mmCIF file of C-alpha atoms in Angstrom:
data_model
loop_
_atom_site.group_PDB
_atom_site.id
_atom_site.type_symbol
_atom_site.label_atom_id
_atom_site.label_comp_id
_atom_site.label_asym_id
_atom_site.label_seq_id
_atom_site.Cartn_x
_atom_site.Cartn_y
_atom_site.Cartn_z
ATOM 1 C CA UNK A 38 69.136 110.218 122.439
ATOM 2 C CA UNK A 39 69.408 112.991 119.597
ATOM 3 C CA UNK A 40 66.725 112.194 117.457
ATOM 4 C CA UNK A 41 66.118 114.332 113.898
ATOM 5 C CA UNK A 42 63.825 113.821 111.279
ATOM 6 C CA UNK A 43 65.649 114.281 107.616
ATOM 7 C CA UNK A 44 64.072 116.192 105.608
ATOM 8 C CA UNK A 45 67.578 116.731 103.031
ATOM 9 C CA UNK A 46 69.585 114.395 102.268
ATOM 10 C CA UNK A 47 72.411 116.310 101.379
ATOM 11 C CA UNK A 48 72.616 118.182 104.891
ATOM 12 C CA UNK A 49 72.053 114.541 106.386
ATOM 13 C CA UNK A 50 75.558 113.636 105.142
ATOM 14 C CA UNK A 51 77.413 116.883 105.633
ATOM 15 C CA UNK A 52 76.291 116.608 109.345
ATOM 16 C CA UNK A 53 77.787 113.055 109.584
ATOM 17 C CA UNK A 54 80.938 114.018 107.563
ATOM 18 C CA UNK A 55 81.123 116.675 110.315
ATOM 19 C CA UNK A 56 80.521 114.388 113.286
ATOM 20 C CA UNK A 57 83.397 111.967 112.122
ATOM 21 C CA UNK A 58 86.116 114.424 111.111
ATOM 22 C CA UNK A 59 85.577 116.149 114.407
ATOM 23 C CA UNK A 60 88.678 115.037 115.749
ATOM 24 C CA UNK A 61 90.333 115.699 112.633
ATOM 25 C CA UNK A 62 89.713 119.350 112.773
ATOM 26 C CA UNK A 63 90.580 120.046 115.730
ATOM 27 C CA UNK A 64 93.782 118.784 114.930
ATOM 28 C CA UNK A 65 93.904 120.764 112.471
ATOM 29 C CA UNK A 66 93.110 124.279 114.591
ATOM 30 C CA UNK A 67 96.201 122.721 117.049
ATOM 31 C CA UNK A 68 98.381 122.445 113.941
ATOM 32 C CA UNK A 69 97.628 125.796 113.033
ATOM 33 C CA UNK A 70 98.535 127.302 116.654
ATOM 34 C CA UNK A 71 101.743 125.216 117.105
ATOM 35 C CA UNK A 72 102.844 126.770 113.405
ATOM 36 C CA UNK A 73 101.909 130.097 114.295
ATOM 37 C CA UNK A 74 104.257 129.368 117.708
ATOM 38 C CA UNK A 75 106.901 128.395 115.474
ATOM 39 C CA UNK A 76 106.543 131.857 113.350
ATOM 40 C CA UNK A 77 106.441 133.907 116.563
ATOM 41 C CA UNK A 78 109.414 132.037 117.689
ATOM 42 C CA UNK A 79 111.756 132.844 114.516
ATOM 43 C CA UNK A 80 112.014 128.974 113.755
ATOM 44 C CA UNK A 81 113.530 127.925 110.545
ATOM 45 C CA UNK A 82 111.797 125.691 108.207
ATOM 46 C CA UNK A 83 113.579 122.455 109.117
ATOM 47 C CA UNK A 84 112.540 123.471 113.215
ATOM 48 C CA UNK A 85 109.428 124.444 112.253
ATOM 49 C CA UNK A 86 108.744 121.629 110.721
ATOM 50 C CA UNK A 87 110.255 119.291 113.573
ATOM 51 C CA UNK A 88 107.919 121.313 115.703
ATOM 52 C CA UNK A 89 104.543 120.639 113.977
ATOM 53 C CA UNK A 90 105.307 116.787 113.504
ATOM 54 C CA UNK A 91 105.620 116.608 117.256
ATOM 55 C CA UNK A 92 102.628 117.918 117.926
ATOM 56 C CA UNK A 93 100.720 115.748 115.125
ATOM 57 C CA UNK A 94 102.120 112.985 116.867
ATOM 58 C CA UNK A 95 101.544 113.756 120.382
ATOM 59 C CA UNK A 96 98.005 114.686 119.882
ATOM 60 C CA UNK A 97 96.754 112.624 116.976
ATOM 61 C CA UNK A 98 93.807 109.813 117.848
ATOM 62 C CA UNK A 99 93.912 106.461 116.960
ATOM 63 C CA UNK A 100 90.902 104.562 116.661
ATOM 64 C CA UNK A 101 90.829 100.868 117.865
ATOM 65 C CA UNK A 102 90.122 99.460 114.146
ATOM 66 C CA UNK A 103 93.484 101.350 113.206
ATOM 67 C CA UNK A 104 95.333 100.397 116.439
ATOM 68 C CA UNK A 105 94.282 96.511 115.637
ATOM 69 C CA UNK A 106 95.628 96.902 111.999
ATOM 70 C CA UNK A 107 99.448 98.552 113.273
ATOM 71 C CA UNK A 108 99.873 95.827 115.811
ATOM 72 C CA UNK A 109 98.935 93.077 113.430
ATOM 73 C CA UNK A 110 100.351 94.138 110.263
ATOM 74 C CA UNK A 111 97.868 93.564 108.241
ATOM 75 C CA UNK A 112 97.868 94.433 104.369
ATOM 76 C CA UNK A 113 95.689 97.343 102.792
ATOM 77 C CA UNK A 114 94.505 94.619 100.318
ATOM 78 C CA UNK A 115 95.603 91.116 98.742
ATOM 79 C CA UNK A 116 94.779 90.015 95.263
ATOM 80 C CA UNK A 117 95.106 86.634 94.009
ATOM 81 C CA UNK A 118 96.493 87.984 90.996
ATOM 82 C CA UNK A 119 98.887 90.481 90.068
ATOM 83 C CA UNK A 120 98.085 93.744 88.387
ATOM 84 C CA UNK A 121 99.746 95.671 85.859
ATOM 85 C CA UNK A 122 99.596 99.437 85.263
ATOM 86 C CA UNK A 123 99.691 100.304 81.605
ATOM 87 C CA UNK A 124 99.980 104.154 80.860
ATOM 88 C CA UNK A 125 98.515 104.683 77.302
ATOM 89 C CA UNK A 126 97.409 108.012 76.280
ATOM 90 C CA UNK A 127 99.104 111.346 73.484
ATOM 91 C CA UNK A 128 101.595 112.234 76.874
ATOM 92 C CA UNK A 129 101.277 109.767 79.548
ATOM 93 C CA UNK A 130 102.660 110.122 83.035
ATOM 94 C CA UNK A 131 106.337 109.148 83.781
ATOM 95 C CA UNK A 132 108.813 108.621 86.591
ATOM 96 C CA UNK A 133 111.718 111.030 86.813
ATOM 97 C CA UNK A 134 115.245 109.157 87.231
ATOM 98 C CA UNK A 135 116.084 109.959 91.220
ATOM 99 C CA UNK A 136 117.822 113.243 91.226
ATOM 100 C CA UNK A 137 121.205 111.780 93.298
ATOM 101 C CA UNK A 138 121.450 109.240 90.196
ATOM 102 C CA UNK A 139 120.839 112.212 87.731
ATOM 103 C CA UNK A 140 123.676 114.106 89.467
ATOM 104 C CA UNK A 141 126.085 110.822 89.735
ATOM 105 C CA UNK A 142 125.520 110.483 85.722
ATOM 106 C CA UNK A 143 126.328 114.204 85.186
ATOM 107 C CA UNK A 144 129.486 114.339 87.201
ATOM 108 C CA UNK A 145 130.935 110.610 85.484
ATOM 109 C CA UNK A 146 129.959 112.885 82.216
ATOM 110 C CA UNK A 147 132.057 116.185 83.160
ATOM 111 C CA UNK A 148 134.722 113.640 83.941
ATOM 112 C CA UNK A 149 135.246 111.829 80.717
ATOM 113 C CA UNK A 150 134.759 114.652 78.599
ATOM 114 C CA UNK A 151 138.003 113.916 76.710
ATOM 115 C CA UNK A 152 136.560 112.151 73.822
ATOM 116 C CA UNK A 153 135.546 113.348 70.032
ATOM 117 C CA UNK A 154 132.955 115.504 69.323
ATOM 118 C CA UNK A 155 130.631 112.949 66.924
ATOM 119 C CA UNK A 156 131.182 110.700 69.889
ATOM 120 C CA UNK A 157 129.545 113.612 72.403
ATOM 121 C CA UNK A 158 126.640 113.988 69.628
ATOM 122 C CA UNK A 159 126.189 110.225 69.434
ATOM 123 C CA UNK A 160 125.260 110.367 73.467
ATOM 124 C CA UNK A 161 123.738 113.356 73.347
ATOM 125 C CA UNK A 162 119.979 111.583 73.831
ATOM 126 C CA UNK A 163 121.308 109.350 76.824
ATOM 127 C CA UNK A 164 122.874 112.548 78.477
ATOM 128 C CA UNK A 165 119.267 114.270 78.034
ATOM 129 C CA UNK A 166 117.751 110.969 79.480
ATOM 130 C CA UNK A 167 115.545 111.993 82.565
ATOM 131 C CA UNK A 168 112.494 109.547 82.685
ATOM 132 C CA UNK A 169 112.728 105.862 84.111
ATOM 133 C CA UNK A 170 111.752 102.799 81.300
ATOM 134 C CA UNK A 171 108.618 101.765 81.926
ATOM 135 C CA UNK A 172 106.221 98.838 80.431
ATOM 136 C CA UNK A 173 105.915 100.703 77.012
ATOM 137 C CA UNK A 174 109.366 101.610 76.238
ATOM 138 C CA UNK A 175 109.935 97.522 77.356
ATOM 139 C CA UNK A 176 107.448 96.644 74.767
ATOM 140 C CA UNK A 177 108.908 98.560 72.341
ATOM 141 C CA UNK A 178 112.404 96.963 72.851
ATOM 142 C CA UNK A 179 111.156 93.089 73.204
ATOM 143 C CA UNK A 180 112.957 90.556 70.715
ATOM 144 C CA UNK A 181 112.828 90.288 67.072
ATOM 145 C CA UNK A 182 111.331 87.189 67.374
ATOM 146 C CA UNK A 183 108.200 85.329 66.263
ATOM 147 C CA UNK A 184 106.089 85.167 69.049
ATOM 148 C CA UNK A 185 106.552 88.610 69.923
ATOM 149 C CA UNK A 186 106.295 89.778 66.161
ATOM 150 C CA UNK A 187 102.094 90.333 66.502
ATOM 151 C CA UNK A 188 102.228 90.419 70.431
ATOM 152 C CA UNK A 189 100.075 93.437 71.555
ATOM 153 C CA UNK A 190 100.892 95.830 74.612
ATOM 154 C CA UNK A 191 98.508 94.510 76.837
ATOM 155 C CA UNK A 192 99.476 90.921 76.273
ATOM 156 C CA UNK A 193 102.583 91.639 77.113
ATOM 157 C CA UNK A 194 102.219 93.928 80.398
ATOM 158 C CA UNK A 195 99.842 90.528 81.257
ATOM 159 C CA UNK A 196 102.244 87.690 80.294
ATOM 160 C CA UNK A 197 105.553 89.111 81.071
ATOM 161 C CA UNK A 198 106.893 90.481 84.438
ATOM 162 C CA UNK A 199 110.108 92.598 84.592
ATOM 163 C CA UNK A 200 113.354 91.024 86.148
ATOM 164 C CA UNK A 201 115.706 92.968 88.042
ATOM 165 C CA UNK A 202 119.309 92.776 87.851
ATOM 166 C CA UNK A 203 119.112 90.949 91.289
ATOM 167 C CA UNK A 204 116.721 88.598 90.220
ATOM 168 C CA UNK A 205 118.547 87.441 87.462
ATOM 169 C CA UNK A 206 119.325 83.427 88.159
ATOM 170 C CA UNK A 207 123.053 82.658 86.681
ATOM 171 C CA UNK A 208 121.655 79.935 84.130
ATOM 172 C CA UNK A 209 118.889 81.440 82.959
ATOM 173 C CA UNK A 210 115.891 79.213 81.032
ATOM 174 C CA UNK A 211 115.827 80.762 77.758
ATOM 175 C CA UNK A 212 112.488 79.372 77.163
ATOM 176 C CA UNK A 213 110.737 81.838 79.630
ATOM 177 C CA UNK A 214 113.112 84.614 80.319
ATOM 178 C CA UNK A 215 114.473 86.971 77.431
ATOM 179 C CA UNK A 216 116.629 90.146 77.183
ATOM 180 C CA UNK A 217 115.186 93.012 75.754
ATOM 181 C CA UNK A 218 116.375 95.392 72.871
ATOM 182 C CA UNK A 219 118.334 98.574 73.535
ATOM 183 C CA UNK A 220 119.796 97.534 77.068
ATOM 184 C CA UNK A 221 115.946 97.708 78.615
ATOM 185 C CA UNK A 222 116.749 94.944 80.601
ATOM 186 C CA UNK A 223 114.808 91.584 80.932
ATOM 187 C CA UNK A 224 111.404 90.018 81.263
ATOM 188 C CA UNK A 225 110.311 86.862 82.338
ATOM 189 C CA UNK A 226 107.097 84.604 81.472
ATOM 190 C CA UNK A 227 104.563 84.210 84.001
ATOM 191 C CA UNK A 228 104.809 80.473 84.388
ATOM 192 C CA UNK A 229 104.371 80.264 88.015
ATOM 193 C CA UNK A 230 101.295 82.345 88.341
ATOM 194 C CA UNK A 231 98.419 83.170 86.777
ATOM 195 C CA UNK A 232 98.752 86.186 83.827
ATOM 196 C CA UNK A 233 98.280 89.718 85.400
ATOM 197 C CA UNK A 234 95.339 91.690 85.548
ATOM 198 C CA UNK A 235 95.879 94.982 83.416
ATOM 199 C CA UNK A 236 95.008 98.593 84.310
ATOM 200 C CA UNK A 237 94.611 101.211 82.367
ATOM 201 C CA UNK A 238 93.651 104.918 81.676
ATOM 202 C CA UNK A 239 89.718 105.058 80.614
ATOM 203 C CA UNK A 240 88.907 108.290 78.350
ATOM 204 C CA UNK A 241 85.620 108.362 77.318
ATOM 205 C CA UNK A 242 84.488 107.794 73.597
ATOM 206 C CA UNK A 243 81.770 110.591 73.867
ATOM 207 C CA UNK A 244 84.099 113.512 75.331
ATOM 208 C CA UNK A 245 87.391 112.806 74.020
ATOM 209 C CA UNK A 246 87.191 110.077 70.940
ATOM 210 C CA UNK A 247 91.046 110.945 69.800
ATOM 211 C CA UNK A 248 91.910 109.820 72.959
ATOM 212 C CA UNK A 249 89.393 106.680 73.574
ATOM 213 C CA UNK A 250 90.582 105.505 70.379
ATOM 214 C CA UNK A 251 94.427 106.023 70.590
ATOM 215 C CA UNK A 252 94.507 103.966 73.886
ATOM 216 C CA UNK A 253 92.963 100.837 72.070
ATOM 217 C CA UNK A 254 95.097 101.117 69.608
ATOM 218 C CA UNK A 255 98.142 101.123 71.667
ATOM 219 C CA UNK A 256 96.625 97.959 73.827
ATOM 220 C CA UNK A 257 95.642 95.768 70.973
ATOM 221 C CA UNK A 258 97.777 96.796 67.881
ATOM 222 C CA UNK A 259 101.142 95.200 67.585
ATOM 223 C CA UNK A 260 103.938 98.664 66.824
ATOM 224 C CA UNK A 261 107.311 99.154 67.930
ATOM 225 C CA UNK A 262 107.171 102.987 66.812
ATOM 226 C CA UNK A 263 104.553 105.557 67.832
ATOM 227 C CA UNK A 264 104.639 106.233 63.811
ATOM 228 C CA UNK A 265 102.583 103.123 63.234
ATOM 229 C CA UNK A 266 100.273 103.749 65.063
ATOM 230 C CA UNK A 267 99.951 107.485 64.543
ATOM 231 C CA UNK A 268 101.617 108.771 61.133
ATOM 232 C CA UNK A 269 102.769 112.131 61.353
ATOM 233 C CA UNK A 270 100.610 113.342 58.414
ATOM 234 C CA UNK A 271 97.514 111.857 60.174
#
């Protein structure tokens, strides 16, 4: 029995950090040979790369715990309630249209370039379209109607759940589901469930005020234009 007394805490945990990713680096020193194989070898990338995922696979350990959680199929987590990522911030994160779709939409352009030239300057900002909708730009489009005249953004990303194309029923219940402005698709009242738990970006009111302050407004402050929130001579 190995038996220490601890007098620092900190080289405590680095010497049980190092005891459990022991396997771990030695993978990493066989990764490293079987690469340097592949460079002695004149591979190219795509055999290289064949090369070291064989040898990750053959030689990786599996502990029981993870072994027990393949087989079964168990889930990483389970809520009981849904939960809704709101991106709120000056220049929040996007996702890029798929580059195969990008290059479909380019090539139907070149194609069907026989028309006017006020008609190519009308589509000009759907040709330079590159980032997917997301739950703001849905907000921004939902109906000119009362109840979502002084509906905030995180009411909505909680109440309302995005419908697919698929998913839409062929008589559909205007009472809960509605069709957004601008060809954004539609959304659908949680009826069924309970309302989603929102997530959000958390800047800190000390360090950057600007942005602690922005992101409230933009969850709890009915706009349909970043102007009203933020005038340009602000």
């Amino acid at each position: 029995m190995d038996i220490q007394y601890i007098l620092d805490a900190f080289s405590c945990v680095v010497y049980i950090i190092s005891y459990i990713s022991k396997s771990e680096r030695e993978l990493g020193l066989l990764l490293q040979q079987t690469k340097n194989e592949a460079e002695e070898g004149n591979l190219n990338a795509q055999q290289t790369m064949k090369k070291i995922g064989t040898s990750y696979l053959h030689h990786r350990e599996v502990s029981a715990q993870e072994a027990v959680f393949r087989v079964t199929g168990l889930r990483l987590r389970e809520c009981s309630r849904k939960v809704e990522f709101i991106p709120v911030g000056e220049n929040p994160c996007r996702m890029s249209i798929p580059l195969k779709d990008l290059e479909k939409q380019q090539s139907y352009k070149s194609s069907n370039r026989k028309r006017s030239n006020s008609d190519s300057e009308d589509e000009n900002d759907d040709e330079n379209k590159i980032w997917m909708n997301n739950i703001v730009d849905r907000y921004k489009g939902r109906p000119h109607i009362a109840m979502f005249i002084k509906m905030c953004l995180a009411s909505f990303g909680s109440e309302y759940s995005v419908l697919l194309e698929s998913q839409l029923p062929q008589k559909i219940n205007e009472e809960t589901t509605f069709k957004l402005d601008g060809n954004l698709g539609h959304i659908r009242k949680r009826t069924r469930t309970s309302p989603a738990v929102i997530k959000y970006p958390r800047f800190s009111q000390e360090t950057s005020p600007e942005k602690y302050f922005q992101s409230i407004l933009q969850l709890f402050l009915p706009y349909r234009h970043d102007e009203q929130l933020k005038p340009p001579l602000f």
